[in-house]
PDB file of C-alpha atoms in Angstrom:
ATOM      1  CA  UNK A  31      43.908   2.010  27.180  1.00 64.00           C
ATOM      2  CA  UNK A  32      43.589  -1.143  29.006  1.00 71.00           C
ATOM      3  CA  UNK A  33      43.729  -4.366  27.095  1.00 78.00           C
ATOM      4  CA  UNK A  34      40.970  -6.388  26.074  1.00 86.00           C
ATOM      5  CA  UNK A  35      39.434  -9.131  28.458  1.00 90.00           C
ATOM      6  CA  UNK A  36      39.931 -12.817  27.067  1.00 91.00           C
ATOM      7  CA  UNK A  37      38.439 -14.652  29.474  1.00 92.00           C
ATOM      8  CA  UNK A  38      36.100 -14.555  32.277  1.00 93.00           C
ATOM      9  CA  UNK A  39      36.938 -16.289  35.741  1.00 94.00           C
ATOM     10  CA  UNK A  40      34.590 -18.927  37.547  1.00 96.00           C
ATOM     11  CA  UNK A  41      34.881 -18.017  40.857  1.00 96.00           C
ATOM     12  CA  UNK A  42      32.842 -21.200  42.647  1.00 97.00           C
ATOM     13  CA  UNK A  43      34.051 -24.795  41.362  1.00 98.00           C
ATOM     14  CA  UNK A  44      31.723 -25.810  38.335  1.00 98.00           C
ATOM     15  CA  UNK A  45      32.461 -28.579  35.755  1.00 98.00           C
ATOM     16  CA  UNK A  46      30.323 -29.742  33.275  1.00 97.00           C
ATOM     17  CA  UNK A  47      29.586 -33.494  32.613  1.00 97.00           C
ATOM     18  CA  UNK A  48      31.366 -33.544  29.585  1.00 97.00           C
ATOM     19  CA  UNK A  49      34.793 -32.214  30.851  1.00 97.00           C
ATOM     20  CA  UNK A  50      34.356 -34.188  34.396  1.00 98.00           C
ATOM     21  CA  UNK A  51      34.264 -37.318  32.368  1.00 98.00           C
ATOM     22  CA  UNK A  52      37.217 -36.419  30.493  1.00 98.00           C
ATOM     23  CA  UNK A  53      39.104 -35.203  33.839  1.00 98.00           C
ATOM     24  CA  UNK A  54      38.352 -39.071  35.320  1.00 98.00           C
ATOM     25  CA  UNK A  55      40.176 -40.480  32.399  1.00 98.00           C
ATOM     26  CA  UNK A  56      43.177 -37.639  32.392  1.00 97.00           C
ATOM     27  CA  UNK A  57      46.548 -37.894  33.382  1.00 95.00           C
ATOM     28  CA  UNK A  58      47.581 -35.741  36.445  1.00 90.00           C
ATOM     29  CA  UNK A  59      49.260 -33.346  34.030  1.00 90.00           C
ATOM     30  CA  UNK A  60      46.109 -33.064  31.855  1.00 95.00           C
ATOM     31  CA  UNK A  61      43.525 -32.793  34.829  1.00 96.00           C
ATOM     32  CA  UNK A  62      45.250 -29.464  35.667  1.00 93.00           C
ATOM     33  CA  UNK A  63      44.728 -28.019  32.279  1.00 94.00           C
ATOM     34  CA  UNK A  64      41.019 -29.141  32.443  1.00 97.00           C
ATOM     35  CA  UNK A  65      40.188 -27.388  35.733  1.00 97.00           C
ATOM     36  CA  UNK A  66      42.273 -24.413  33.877  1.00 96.00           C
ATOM     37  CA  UNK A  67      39.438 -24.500  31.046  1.00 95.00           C
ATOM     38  CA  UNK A  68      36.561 -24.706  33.455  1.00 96.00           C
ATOM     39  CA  UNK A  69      37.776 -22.075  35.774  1.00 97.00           C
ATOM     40  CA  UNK A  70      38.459 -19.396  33.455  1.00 96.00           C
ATOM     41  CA  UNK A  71      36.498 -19.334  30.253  1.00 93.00           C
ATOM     42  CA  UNK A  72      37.288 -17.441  26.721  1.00 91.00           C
ATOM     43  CA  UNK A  73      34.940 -14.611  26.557  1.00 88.00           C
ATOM     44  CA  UNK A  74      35.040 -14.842  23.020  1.00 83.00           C
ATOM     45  CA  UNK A  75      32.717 -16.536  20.914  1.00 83.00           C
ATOM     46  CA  UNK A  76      32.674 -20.615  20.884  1.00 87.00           C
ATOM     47  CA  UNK A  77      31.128 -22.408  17.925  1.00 84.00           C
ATOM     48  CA  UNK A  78      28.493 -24.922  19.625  1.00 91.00           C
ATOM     49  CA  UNK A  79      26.092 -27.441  17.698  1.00 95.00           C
ATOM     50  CA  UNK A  80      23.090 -26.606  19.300  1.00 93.00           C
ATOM     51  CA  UNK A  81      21.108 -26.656  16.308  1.00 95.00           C
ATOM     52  CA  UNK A  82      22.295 -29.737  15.211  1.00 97.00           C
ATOM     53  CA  UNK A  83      21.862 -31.619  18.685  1.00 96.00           C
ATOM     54  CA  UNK A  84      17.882 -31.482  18.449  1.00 95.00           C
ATOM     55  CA  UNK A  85      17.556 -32.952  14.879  1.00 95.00           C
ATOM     56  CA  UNK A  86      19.693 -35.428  16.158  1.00 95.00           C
ATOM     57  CA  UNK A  87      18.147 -36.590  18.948  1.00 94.00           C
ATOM     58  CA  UNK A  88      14.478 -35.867  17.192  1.00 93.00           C
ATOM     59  CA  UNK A  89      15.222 -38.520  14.664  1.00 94.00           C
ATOM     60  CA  UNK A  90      16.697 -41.022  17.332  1.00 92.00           C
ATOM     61  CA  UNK A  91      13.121 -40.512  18.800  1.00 90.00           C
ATOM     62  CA  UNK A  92      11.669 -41.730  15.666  1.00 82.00           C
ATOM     63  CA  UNK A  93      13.447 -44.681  15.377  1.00 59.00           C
ATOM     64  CA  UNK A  94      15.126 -43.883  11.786  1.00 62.00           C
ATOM     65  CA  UNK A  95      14.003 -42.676   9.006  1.00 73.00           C
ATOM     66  CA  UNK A  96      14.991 -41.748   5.638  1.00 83.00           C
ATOM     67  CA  UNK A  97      18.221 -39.991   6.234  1.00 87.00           C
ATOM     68  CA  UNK A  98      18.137 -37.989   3.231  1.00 89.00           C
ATOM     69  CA  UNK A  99      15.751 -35.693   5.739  1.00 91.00           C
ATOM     70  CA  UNK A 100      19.267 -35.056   7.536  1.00 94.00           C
ATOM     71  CA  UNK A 101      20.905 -34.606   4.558  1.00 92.00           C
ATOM     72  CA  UNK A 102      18.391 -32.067   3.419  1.00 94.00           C
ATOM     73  CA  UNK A 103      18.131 -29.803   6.553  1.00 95.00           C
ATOM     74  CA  UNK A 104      22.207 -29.936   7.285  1.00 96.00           C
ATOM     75  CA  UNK A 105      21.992 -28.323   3.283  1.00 96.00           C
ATOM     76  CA  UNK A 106      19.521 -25.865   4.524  1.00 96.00           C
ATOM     77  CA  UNK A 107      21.825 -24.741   7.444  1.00 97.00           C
ATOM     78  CA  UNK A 108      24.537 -24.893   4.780  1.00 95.00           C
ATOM     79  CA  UNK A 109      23.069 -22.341   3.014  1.00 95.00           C
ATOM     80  CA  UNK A 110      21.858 -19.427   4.961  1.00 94.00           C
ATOM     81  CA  UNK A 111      23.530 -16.232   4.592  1.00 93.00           C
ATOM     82  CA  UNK A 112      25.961 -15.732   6.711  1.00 91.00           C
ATOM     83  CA  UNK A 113      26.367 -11.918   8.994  1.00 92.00           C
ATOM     84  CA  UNK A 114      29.903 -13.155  10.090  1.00 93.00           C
ATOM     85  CA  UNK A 115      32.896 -15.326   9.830  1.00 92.00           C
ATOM     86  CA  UNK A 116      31.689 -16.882  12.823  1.00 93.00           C
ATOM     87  CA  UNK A 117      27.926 -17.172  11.901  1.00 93.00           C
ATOM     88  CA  UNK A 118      29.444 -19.232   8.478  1.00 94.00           C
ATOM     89  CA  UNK A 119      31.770 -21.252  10.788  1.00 94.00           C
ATOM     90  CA  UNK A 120      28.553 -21.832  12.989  1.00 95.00           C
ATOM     91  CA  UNK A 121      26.366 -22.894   9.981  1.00 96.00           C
ATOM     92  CA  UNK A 122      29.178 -24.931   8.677  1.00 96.00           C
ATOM     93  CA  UNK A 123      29.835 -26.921  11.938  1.00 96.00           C
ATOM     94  CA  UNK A 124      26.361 -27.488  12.269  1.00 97.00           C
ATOM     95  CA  UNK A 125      25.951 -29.224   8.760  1.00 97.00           C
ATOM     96  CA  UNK A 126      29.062 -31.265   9.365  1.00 97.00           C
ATOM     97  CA  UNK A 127      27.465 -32.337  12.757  1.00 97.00           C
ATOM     98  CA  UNK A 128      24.151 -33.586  10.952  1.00 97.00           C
ATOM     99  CA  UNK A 129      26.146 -34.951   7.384  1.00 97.00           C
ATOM    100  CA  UNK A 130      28.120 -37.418  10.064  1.00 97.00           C
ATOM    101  CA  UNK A 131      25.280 -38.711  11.558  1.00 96.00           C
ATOM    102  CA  UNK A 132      23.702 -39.356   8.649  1.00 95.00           C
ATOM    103  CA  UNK A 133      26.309 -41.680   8.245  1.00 95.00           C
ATOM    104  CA  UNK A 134      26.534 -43.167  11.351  1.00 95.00           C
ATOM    105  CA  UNK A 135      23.039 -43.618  12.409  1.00 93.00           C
ATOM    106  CA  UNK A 136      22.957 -46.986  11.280  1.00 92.00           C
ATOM    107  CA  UNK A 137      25.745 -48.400  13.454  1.00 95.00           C
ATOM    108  CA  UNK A 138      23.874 -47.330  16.837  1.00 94.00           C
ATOM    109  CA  UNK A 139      22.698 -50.513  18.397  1.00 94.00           C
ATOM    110  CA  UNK A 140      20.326 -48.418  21.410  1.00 94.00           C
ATOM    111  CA  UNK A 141      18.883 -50.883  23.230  1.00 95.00           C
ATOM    112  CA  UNK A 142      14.334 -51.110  23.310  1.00 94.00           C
ATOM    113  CA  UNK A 143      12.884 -48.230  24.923  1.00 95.00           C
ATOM    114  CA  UNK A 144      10.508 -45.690  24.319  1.00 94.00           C
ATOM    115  CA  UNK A 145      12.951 -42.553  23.662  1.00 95.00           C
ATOM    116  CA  UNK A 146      11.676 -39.385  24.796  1.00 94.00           C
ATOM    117  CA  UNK A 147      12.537 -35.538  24.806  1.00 94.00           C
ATOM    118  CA  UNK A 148      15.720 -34.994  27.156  1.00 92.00           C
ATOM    119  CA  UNK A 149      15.874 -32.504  30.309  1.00 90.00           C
ATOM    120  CA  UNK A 150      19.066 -31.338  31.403  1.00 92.00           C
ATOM    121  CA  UNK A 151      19.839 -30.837  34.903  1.00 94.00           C
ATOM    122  CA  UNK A 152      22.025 -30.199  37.517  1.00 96.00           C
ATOM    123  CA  UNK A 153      23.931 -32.026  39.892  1.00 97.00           C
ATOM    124  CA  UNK A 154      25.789 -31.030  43.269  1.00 97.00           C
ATOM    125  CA  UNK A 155      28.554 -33.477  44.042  1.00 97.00           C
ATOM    126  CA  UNK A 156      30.603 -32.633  47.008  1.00 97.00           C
ATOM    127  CA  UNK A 157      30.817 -28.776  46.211  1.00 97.00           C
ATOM    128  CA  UNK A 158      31.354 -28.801  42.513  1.00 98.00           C
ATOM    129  CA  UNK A 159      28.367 -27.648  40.660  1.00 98.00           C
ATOM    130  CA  UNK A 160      28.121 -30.280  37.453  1.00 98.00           C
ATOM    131  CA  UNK A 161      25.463 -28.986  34.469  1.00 97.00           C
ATOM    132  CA  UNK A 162      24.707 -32.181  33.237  1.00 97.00           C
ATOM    133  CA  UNK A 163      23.552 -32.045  28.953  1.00 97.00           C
ATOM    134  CA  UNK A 164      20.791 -34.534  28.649  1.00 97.00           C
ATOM    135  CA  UNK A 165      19.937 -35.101  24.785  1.00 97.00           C
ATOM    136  CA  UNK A 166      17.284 -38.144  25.400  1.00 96.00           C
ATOM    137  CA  UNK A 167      15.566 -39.632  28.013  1.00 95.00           C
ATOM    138  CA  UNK A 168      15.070 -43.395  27.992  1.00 96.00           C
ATOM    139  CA  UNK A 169      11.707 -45.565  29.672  1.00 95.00           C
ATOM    140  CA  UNK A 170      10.843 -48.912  29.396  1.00 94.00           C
ATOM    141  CA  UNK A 171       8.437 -51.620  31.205  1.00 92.00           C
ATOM    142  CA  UNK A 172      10.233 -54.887  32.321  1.00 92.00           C
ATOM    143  CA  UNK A 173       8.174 -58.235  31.513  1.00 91.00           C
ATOM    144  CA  UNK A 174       6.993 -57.652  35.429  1.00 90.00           C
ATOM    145  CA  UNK A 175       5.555 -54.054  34.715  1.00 89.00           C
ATOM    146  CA  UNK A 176       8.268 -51.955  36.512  1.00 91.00           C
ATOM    147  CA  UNK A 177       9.479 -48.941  35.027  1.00 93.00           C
ATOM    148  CA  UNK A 178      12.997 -48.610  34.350  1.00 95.00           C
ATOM    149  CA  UNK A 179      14.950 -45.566  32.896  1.00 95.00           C
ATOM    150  CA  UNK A 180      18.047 -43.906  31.431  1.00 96.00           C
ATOM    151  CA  UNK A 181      19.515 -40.708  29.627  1.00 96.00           C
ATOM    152  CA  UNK A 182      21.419 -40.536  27.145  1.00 97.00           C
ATOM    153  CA  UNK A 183      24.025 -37.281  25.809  1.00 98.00           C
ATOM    154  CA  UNK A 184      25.733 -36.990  22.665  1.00 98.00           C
ATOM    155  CA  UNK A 185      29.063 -36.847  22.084  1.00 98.00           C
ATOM    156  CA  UNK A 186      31.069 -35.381  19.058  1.00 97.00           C
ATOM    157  CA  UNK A 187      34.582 -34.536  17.970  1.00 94.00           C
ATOM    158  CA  UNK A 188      35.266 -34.214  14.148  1.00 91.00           C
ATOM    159  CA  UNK A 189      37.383 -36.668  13.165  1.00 93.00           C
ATOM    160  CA  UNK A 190      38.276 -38.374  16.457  1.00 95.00           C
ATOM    161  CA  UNK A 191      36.329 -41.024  18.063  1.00 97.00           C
ATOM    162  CA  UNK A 192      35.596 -41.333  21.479  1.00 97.00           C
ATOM    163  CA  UNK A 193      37.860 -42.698  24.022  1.00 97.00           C
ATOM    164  CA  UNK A 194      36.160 -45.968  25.621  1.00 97.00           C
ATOM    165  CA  UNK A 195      37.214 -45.170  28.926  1.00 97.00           C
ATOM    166  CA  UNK A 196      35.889 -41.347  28.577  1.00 98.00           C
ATOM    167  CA  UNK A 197      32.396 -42.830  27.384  1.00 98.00           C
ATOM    168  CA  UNK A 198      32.105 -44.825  30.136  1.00 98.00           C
ATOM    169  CA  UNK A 199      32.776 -42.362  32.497  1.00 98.00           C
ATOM    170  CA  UNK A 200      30.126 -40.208  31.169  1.00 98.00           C
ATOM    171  CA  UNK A 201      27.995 -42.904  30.735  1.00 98.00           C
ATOM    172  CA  UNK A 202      28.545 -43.576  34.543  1.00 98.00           C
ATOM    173  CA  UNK A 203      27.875 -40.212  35.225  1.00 98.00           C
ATOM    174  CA  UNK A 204      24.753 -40.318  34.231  1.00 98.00           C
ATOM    175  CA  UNK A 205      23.444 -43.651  35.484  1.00 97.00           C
ATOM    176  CA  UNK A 206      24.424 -42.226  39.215  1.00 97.00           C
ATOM    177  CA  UNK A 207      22.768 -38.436  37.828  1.00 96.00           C
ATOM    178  CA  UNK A 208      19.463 -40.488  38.102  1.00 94.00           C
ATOM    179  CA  UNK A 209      20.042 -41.815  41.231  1.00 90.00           C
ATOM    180  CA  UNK A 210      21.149 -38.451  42.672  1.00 89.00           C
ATOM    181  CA  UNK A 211      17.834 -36.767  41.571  1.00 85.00           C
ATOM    182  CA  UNK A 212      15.660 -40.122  42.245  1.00 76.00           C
ATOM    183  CA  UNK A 213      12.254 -40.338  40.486  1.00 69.00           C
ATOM    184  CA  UNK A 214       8.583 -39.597  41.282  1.00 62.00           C
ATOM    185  CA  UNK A 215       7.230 -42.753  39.947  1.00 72.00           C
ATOM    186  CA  UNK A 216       9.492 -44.880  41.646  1.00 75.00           C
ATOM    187  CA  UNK A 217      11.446 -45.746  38.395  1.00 88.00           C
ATOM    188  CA  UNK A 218      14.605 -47.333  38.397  1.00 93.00           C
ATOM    189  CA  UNK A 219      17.463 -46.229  36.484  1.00 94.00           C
ATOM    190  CA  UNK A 220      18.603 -49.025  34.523  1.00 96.00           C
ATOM    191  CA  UNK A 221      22.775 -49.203  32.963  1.00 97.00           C
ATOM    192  CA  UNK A 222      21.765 -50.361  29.510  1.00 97.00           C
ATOM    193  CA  UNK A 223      19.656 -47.259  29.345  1.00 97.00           C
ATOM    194  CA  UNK A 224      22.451 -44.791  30.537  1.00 98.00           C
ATOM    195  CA  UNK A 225      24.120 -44.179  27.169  1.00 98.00           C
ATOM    196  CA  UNK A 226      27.148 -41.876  25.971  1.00 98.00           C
ATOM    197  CA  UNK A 227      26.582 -41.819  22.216  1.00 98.00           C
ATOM    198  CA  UNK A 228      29.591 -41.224  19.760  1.00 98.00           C
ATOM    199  CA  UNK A 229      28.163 -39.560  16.798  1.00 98.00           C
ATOM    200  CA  UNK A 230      31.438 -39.705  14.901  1.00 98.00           C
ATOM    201  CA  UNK A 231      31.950 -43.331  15.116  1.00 98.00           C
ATOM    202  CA  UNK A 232      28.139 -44.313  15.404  1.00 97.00           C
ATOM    203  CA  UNK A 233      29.107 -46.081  18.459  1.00 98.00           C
ATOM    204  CA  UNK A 234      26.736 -47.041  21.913  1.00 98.00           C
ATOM    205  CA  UNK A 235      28.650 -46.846  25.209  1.00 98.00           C
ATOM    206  CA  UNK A 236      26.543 -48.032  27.855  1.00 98.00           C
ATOM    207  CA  UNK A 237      27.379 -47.116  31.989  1.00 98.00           C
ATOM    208  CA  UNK A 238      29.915 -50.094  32.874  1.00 98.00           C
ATOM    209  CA  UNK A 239      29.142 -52.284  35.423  1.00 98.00           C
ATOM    210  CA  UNK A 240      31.240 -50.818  37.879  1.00 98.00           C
ATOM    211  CA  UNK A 241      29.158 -47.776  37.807  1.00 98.00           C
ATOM    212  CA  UNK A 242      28.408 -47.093  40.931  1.00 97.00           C
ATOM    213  CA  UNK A 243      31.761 -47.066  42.104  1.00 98.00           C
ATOM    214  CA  UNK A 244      32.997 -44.820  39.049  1.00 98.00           C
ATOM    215  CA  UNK A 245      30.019 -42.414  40.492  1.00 98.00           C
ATOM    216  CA  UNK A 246      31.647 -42.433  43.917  1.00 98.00           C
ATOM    217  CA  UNK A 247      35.299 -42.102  42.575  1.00 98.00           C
ATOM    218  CA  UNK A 248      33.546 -39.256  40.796  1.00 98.00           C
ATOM    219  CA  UNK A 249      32.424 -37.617  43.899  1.00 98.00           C
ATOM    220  CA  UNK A 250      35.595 -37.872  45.774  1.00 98.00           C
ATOM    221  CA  UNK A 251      37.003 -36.298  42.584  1.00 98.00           C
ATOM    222  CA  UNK A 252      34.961 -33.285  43.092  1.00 98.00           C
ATOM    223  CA  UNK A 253      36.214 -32.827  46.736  1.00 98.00           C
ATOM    224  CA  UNK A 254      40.182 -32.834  45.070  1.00 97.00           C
ATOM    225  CA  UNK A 255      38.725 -30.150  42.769  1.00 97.00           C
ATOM    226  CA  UNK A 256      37.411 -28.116  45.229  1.00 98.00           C
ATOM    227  CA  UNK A 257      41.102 -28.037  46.901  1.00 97.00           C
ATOM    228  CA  UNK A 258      42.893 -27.477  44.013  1.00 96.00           C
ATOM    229  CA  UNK A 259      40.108 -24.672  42.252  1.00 97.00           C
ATOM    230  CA  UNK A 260      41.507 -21.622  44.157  1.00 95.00           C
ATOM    231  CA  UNK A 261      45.344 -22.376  43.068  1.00 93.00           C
ATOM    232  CA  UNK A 262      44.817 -22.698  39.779  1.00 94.00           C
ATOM    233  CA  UNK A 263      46.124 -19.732  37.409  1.00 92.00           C
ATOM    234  CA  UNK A 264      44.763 -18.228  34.181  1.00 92.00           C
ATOM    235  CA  UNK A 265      46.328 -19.319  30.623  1.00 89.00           C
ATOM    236  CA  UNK A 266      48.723 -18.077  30.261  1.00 87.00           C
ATOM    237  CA  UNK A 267      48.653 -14.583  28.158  1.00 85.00           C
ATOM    238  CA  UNK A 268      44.800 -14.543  29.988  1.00 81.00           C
ATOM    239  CA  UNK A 269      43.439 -11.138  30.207  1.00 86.00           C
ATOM    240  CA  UNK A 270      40.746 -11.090  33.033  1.00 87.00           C
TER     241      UNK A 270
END
Protein backbone atom coordinates (compact mmCIF):
# COMPACT_ATOMS: atom_id res chain seq x y z
CA UNK A 1 0.00 0.00 0.00
CA UNK A 2 1.58 3.18 -0.88
CA UNK A 3 1.79 5.88 1.71
CA UNK A 4 -0.34 8.73 2.03
CA UNK A 5 0.38 12.07 0.06
CA UNK A 6 1.27 15.10 2.46
CA UNK A 7 1.76 17.60 0.24
CA UNK A 8 1.14 18.71 -3.18
CA UNK A 9 4.01 20.28 -5.40
CA UNK A 10 3.76 23.80 -7.23
CA UNK A 11 5.30 23.16 -10.25
CA UNK A 12 5.46 27.05 -11.78
CA UNK A 13 6.95 29.73 -9.21
CA UNK A 14 3.91 31.29 -7.23
CA UNK A 15 4.15 33.28 -3.94
CA UNK A 16 1.57 34.96 -2.32
CA UNK A 17 1.81 38.61 -1.04
CA UNK A 18 1.84 37.66 2.34
CA UNK A 19 4.85 35.20 2.27
CA UNK A 20 6.80 37.51 -0.48
CA UNK A 21 6.72 40.21 2.10
CA UNK A 22 7.98 38.04 4.69
CA UNK A 23 10.75 36.49 2.20
CA UNK A 24 12.04 40.46 1.64
CA UNK A 25 12.58 40.74 5.31
CA UNK A 26 14.17 36.96 5.77
CA UNK A 27 17.49 35.94 6.34
CA UNK A 28 19.13 33.85 3.50
CA UNK A 29 18.62 30.77 5.65
CA UNK A 30 14.91 31.56 6.20
CA UNK A 31 14.11 32.63 2.48
CA UNK A 32 14.90 28.98 1.56
CA UNK A 33 12.41 27.55 3.92
CA UNK A 34 9.78 30.07 2.58
CA UNK A 35 10.12 29.11 -1.11
CA UNK A 36 10.03 25.39 0.56
CA UNK A 37 6.38 26.33 1.91
CA UNK A 38 5.22 27.89 -1.30
CA UNK A 39 6.51 25.23 -3.54
CA UNK A 40 5.14 22.29 -1.96
CA UNK A 41 1.98 22.72 0.03
CA UNK A 42 0.36 20.34 2.93
CA UNK A 43 -2.52 18.68 1.36
CA UNK A 44 -4.06 18.51 4.56
CA UNK A 45 -6.45 20.78 5.91
CA UNK A 46 -5.23 24.52 7.01
CA UNK A 47 -7.36 26.49 9.45
CA UNK A 48 -7.94 29.99 7.57
CA UNK A 49 -10.05 33.07 8.96
CA UNK A 50 -12.01 33.65 6.12
CA UNK A 51 -15.06 34.20 7.95
CA UNK A 52 -13.65 36.44 10.21
CA UNK A 53 -11.76 38.66 7.50
CA UNK A 54 -15.19 40.10 6.06
CA UNK A 55 -16.71 41.23 9.44
CA UNK A 56 -13.57 42.76 9.85
CA UNK A 57 -13.16 44.70 7.10
CA UNK A 58 -17.24 45.33 6.96
CA UNK A 59 -17.01 47.22 10.18
CA UNK A 60 -13.75 49.17 9.11
CA UNK A 61 -16.15 50.26 6.24
CA UNK A 62 -18.46 51.66 8.72
CA UNK A 63 -16.22 53.61 10.49
CA UNK A 64 -16.79 51.88 14.09
CA UNK A 65 -19.42 50.96 15.74
CA UNK A 66 -20.49 49.40 18.84
CA UNK A 67 -18.10 46.56 19.16
CA UNK A 68 -20.22 44.49 21.21
CA UNK A 69 -21.70 43.58 17.44
CA UNK A 70 -18.15 41.77 17.12
CA UNK A 71 -18.36 40.42 20.26
CA UNK A 72 -21.75 39.00 19.56
CA UNK A 73 -21.18 37.34 16.11
CA UNK A 74 -17.43 35.90 17.16
CA UNK A 75 -20.02 34.14 20.14
CA UNK A 76 -22.22 33.00 17.39
CA UNK A 77 -19.28 31.33 15.47
CA UNK A 78 -18.27 30.14 18.94
CA UNK A 79 -21.11 28.23 19.20
CA UNK A 80 -22.08 26.24 16.23
CA UNK A 81 -21.87 22.62 16.38
CA UNK A 82 -19.02 21.40 15.37
CA UNK A 83 -18.78 17.97 12.52
CA UNK A 84 -14.97 17.79 13.33
CA UNK A 85 -11.95 18.56 15.35
CA UNK A 86 -11.04 20.74 12.66
CA UNK A 87 -14.48 22.42 12.02
CA UNK A 88 -14.23 23.37 16.18
CA UNK A 89 -10.59 24.50 15.64
CA UNK A 90 -12.01 26.52 12.57
CA UNK A 91 -14.91 28.08 14.60
CA UNK A 92 -12.59 28.69 17.42
CA UNK A 93 -9.87 30.55 15.37
CA UNK A 94 -12.40 32.49 13.83
CA UNK A 95 -13.87 33.90 17.19
CA UNK A 96 -10.39 34.58 18.47
CA UNK A 97 -9.76 36.52 15.15
CA UNK A 98 -12.96 38.81 15.72
CA UNK A 99 -12.59 38.92 20.01
CA UNK A 100 -8.93 40.64 19.13
CA UNK A 101 -10.15 43.09 17.02
CA UNK A 102 -12.63 44.03 19.09
CA UNK A 103 -9.96 45.07 21.13
CA UNK A 104 -7.84 46.63 18.90
CA UNK A 105 -10.07 48.54 16.68
CA UNK A 106 -9.63 51.54 18.54
CA UNK A 107 -5.86 51.92 18.15
CA UNK A 108 -6.12 52.01 14.14
CA UNK A 109 -5.36 55.53 13.16
CA UNK A 110 -6.52 54.85 9.00
CA UNK A 111 -6.08 57.85 7.49
CA UNK A 112 -9.71 59.88 5.63
CA UNK A 113 -11.03 57.98 2.86
CA UNK A 114 -14.06 56.55 1.75
CA UNK A 115 -13.34 52.66 2.47
CA UNK A 116 -14.83 50.38 0.12
CA UNK A 117 -15.31 46.53 -0.57
CA UNK A 118 -11.74 44.99 -1.48
CA UNK A 119 -10.88 42.95 -4.85
CA UNK A 120 -8.09 40.72 -4.82
CA UNK A 121 -5.95 40.29 -7.70
CA UNK A 122 -3.10 39.08 -9.27
CA UNK A 123 0.17 40.22 -10.09
CA UNK A 124 3.00 38.89 -12.55
CA UNK A 125 6.40 40.09 -11.45
CA UNK A 126 9.23 38.79 -13.44
CA UNK A 127 7.84 35.11 -13.69
CA UNK A 128 6.52 34.57 -10.23
CA UNK A 129 2.83 34.53 -10.13
CA UNK A 130 1.91 36.72 -6.72
CA UNK A 131 -2.10 36.32 -5.54
CA UNK A 132 -2.32 39.42 -3.91
CA UNK A 133 -5.35 39.35 -0.67
CA UNK A 134 -7.00 42.69 -0.86
CA UNK A 135 -9.36 43.18 2.32
CA UNK A 136 -10.31 47.07 1.53
CA UNK A 137 -10.02 49.36 -1.05
CA UNK A 138 -9.27 52.99 -0.23
CA UNK A 139 -10.56 56.47 -2.48
CA UNK A 140 -10.37 59.84 -1.69
CA UNK A 141 -10.65 63.44 -3.52
CA UNK A 142 -7.63 65.81 -2.89
CA UNK A 143 -8.67 69.61 -2.12
CA UNK A 144 -7.95 69.92 -6.18
CA UNK A 145 -10.59 67.14 -7.10
CA UNK A 146 -8.16 64.32 -8.14
CA UNK A 147 -8.80 60.95 -7.16
CA UNK A 148 -6.33 59.18 -5.23
CA UNK A 149 -6.36 55.48 -3.98
CA UNK A 150 -5.02 52.60 -1.89
CA UNK A 151 -5.67 48.92 -0.58
CA UNK A 152 -5.33 47.77 2.32
CA UNK A 153 -4.84 43.64 3.67
CA UNK A 154 -5.02 42.39 7.03
CA UNK A 155 -2.60 40.88 8.85
CA UNK A 156 -2.85 38.46 11.92
CA UNK A 157 -0.74 36.18 14.06
CA UNK A 158 -2.09 35.25 17.60
CA UNK A 159 -0.06 36.55 19.97
CA UNK A 160 2.77 38.07 17.91
CA UNK A 161 2.76 41.41 16.43
CA UNK A 162 3.88 42.31 13.23
CA UNK A 163 7.37 42.89 12.29
CA UNK A 164 7.75 46.71 11.08
CA UNK A 165 9.95 45.87 8.40
CA UNK A 166 7.50 42.88 7.15
CA UNK A 167 4.52 45.51 7.17
CA UNK A 168 6.21 47.71 5.18
CA UNK A 169 7.13 45.42 2.73
CA UNK A 170 3.64 44.38 2.24
CA UNK A 171 2.52 47.65 2.48
CA UNK A 172 4.99 48.41 -0.45
CA UNK A 173 3.72 45.67 -2.22
CA UNK A 174 0.72 46.92 -2.58
CA UNK A 175 1.27 50.60 -3.32
CA UNK A 176 3.41 49.26 -6.56
CA UNK A 177 0.21 46.33 -7.04
CA UNK A 178 -1.74 49.55 -8.06
CA UNK A 179 0.64 50.82 -10.21
CA UNK A 180 1.19 47.45 -11.92
CA UNK A 181 -2.58 47.13 -12.75
CA UNK A 182 -3.01 51.12 -13.32
CA UNK A 183 -6.58 52.51 -13.11
CA UNK A 184 -9.45 53.37 -15.49
CA UNK A 185 -10.22 56.66 -14.03
CA UNK A 186 -6.89 57.86 -14.03
CA UNK A 187 -6.57 57.57 -10.16
CA UNK A 188 -3.47 57.76 -8.46
CA UNK A 189 -2.38 55.43 -5.92
CA UNK A 190 -1.51 57.34 -3.00
CA UNK A 191 1.24 55.69 0.10
CA UNK A 192 -0.88 56.82 3.02
CA UNK A 193 -3.65 54.82 1.48
CA UNK A 194 -1.55 51.56 0.91
CA UNK A 195 -1.97 50.02 4.37
CA UNK A 196 -0.77 46.60 6.02
CA UNK A 197 -3.04 46.42 9.06
CA UNK A 198 -1.92 44.44 12.27
CA UNK A 199 -5.02 43.21 13.83
CA UNK A 200 -3.18 41.86 16.86
CA UNK A 201 -1.54 44.98 17.85
CA UNK A 202 -4.23 47.42 16.32
CA UNK A 203 -1.43 48.94 14.51
CA UNK A 204 -1.44 51.09 10.79
CA UNK A 205 1.65 50.46 8.63
CA UNK A 206 1.54 52.63 5.78
CA UNK A 207 3.92 51.86 2.26
CA UNK A 208 7.35 53.65 3.31
CA UNK A 209 8.60 56.20 1.36
CA UNK A 210 11.05 54.26 -0.33
CA UNK A 211 8.36 52.30 -1.93
CA UNK A 212 9.01 52.28 -5.14
CA UNK A 213 12.32 51.03 -4.82
CA UNK A 214 11.19 48.20 -2.25
CA UNK A 215 8.68 47.32 -5.36
CA UNK A 216 11.66 47.02 -7.69
CA UNK A 217 13.92 45.13 -5.12
CA UNK A 218 10.75 43.07 -5.04
CA UNK A 219 10.80 42.31 -8.65
CA UNK A 220 14.38 41.46 -8.93
CA UNK A 221 13.53 39.16 -6.00
CA UNK A 222 11.16 37.27 -8.08
CA UNK A 223 13.78 36.70 -10.88
CA UNK A 224 16.25 34.97 -7.81
CA UNK A 225 13.13 32.88 -7.11
CA UNK A 226 12.59 31.78 -10.34
CA UNK A 227 16.40 30.40 -10.32
CA UNK A 228 16.32 28.90 -7.22
CA UNK A 229 12.32 27.28 -7.56
CA UNK A 230 13.44 24.13 -9.48
CA UNK A 231 16.31 23.18 -6.77
CA UNK A 232 14.41 23.37 -4.02
CA UNK A 233 13.43 19.92 -2.22
CA UNK A 234 10.31 18.79 -0.35
CA UNK A 235 10.24 18.82 3.69
CA UNK A 236 11.65 16.70 4.64
CA UNK A 237 9.51 13.34 5.51
CA UNK A 238 7.20 15.01 2.34
CA UNK A 239 5.13 12.47 0.69
CA UNK A 240 4.25 13.77 -2.89
Amino acid sequence: MEPKKTHREVKNPQMNARLLADFMAASDISRGTIIRKAKYQPLAPIVQHDEAKPIVSNFLRGAGGDVAILSGKAQTIRDRLADSDFDRLRFDYNADYIDRFATTFDKFEMPKADFLPGKSLTLGLNGVKVPVEVNLRLRRLTTTNKVRVGIAALRYAKGKALSPEVAHWHAALLYGALGEIGSDDGAEAELKLCLALDVWTGTTHAAPGDSITRFKNMKAACTGIVERWPNISPPANAVL
